[in-house]
PDB file of C-alpha atoms in Angstrom:
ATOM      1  CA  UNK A  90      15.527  16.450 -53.315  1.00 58.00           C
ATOM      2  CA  UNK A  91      14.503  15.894 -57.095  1.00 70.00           C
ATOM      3  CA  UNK A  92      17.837  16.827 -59.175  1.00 74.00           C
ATOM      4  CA  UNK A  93      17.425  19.608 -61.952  1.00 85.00           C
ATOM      5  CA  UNK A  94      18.770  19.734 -65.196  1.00 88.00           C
ATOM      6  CA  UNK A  95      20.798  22.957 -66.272  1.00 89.00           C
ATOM      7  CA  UNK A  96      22.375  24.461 -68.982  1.00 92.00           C
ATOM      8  CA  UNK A  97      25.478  26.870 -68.724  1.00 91.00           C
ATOM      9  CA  UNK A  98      26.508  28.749 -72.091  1.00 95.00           C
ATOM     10  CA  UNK A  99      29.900  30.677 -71.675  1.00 94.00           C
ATOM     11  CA  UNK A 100      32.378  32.254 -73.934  1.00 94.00           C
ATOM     12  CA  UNK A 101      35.635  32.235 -73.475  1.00 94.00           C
ATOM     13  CA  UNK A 102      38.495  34.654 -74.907  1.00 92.00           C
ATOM     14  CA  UNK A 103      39.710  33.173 -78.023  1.00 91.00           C
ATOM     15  CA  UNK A 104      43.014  34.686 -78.138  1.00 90.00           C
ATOM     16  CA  UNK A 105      43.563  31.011 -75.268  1.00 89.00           C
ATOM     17  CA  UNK A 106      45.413  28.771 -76.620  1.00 90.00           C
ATOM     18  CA  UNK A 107      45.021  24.711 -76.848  1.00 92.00           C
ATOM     19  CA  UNK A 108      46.134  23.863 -73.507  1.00 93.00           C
ATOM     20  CA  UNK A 109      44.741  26.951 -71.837  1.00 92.00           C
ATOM     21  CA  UNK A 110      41.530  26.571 -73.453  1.00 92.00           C
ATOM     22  CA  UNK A 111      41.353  22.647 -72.131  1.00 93.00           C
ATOM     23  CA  UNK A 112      42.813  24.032 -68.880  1.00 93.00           C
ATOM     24  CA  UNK A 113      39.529  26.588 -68.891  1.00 92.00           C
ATOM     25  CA  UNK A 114      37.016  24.261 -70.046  1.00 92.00           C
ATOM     26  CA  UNK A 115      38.450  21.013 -67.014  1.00 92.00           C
ATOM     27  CA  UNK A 116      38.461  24.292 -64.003  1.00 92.00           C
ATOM     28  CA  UNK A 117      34.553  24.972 -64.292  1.00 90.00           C
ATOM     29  CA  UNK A 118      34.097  20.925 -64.842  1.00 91.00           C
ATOM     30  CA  UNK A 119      35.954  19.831 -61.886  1.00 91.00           C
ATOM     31  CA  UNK A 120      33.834  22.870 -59.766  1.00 89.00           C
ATOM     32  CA  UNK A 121      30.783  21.301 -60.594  1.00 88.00           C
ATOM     33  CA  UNK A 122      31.762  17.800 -59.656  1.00 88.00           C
ATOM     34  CA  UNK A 123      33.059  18.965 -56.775  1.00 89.00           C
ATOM     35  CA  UNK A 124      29.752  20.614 -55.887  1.00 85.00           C
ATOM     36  CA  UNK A 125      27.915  17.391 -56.872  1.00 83.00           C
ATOM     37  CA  UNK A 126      26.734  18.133 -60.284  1.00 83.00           C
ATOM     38  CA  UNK A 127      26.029  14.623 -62.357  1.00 86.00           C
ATOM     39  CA  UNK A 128      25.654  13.988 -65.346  1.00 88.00           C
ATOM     40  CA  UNK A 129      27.733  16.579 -66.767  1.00 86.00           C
ATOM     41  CA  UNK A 130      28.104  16.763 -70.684  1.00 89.00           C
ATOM     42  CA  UNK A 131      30.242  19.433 -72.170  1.00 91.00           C
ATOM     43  CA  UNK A 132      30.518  20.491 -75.868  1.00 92.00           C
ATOM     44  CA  UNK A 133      32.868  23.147 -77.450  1.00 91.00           C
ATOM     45  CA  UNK A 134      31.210  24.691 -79.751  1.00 91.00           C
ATOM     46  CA  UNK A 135      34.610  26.482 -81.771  1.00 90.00           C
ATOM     47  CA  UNK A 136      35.037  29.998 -82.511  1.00 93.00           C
ATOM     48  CA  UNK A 137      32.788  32.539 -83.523  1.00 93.00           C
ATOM     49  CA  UNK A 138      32.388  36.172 -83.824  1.00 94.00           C
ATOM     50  CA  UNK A 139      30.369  38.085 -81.129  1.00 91.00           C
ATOM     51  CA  UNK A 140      27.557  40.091 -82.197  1.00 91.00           C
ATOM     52  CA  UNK A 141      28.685  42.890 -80.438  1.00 91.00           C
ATOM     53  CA  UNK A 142      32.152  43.836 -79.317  1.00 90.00           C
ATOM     54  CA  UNK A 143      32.949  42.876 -75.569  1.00 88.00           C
ATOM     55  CA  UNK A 144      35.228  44.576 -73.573  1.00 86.00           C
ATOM     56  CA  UNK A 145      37.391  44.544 -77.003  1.00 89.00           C
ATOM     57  CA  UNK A 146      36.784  41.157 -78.076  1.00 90.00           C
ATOM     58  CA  UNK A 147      35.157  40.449 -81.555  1.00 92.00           C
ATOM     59  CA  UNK A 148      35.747  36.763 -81.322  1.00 93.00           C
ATOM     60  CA  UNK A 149      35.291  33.994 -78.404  1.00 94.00           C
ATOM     61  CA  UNK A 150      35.205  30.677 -77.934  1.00 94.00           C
ATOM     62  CA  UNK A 151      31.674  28.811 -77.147  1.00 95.00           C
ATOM     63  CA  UNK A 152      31.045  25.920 -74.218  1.00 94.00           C
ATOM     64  CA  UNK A 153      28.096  24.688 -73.316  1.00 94.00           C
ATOM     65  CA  UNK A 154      27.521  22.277 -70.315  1.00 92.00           C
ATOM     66  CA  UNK A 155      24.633  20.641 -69.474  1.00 92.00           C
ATOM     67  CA  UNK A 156      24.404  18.985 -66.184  1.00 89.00           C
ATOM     68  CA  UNK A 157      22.190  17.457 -63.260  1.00 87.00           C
ATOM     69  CA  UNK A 158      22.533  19.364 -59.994  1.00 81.00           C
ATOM     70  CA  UNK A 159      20.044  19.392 -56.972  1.00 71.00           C
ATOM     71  CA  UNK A 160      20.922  23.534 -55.765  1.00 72.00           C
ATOM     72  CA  UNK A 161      21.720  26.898 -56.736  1.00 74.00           C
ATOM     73  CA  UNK A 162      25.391  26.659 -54.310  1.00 79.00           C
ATOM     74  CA  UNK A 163      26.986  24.846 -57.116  1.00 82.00           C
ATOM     75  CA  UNK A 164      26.162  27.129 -59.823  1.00 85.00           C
ATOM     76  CA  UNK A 165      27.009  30.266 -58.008  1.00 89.00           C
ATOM     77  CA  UNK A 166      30.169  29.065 -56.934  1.00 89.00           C
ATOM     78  CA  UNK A 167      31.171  28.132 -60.559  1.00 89.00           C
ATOM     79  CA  UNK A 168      29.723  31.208 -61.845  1.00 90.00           C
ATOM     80  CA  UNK A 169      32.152  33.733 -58.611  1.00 92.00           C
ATOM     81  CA  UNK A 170      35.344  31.825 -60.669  1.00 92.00           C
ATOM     82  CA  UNK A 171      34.085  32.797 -63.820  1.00 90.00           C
ATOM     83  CA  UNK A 172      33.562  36.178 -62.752  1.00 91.00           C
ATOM     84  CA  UNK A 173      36.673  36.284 -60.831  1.00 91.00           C
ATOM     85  CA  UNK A 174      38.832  34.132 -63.563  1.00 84.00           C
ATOM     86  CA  UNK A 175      39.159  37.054 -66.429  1.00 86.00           C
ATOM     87  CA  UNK A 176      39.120  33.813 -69.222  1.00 91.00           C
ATOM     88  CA  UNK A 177      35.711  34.087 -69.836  1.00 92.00           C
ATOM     89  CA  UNK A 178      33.935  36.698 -71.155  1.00 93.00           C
ATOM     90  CA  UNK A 179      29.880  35.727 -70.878  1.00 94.00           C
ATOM     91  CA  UNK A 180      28.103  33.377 -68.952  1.00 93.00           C
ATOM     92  CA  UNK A 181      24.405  32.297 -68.649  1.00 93.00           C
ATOM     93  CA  UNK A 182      22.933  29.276 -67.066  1.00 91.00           C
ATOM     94  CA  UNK A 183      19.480  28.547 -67.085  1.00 91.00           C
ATOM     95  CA  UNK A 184      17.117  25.803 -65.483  1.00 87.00           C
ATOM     96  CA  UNK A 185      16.008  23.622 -67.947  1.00 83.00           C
ATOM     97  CA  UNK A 186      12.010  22.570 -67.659  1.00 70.00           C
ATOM     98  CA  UNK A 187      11.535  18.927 -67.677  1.00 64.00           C
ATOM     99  CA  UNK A 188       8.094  18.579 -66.555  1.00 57.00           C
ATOM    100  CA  UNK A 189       6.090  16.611 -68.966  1.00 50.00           C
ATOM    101  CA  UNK A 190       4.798  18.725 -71.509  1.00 47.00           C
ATOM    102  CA  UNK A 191       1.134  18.139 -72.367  1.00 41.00           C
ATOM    103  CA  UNK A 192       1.487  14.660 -71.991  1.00 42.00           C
ATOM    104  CA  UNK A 193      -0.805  13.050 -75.282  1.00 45.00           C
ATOM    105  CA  UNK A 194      -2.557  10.053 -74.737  1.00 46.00           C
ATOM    106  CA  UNK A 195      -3.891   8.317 -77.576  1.00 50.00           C
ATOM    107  CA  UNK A 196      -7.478   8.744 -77.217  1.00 48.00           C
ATOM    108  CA  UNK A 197     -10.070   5.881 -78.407  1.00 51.00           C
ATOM    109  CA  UNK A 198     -11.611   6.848 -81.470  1.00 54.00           C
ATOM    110  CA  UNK A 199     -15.244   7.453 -80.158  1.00 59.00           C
ATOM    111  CA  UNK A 200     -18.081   5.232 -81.286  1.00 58.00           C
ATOM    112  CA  UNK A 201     -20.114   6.024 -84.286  1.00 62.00           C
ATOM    113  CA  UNK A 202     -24.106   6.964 -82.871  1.00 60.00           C
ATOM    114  CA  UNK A 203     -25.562   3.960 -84.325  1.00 66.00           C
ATOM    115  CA  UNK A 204     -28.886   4.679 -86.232  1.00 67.00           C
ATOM    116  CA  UNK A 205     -31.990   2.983 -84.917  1.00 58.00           C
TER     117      UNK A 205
END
């Protein structure tokens, strides 16, 4: 089966300390490994306000994760414990497209119609 590349945005409360944030961000890492996601790249993106107000929270903390994964079973279980968790606030994961995109080939120039 042909692995396929993911991304999964989530925002986490930011009243989470240092450790508890690390402790957040290494429980939906290790859920993915476990589940046989490769690959996996994670970036905090810091603090920022939300544009809205959720469930009383003006602020939250940003992590993306991008990772290789070859089903849906990993994702949804990752996605139950963030539900479930109460840390996070948001989550979205989408399938990335990595089809070729209008693959250009350099074309050879055409050939001048040669007068006669």
């Amino acid at each position: 089966m042909k692995p396929f590349i993911y991304e999964t945005m989530y925002i986490l409360r930011s009243d989470l300390n240092e450790e508890q944030l690390e402790a957040a961000i290494a429980k939906y890492q290790d859920i993915l490994r476990e589940h046989g996601a490769q690959n996996l790249d994670v970036q905090n993106l810091g603090k920022r306000r939300l544009a809205y107000d959720i469930d009383k929270h003006r602020e939250g903390i940003y992590i993306q994760m991008n990772y290789e994964g070859g089903d849906s079973d990993q994702i949804k279980v990752m996605e139950r414990a963030m539900r479930i968790g109460g840390d996070v606030i948001r989550y979205l994961t989408i399938k990335q497209d990595v089809t070729p995109s209008a693959v250009q080939v350099e074309a050879e120039p055409e050939a001048e119609p040669q007068e006669v």
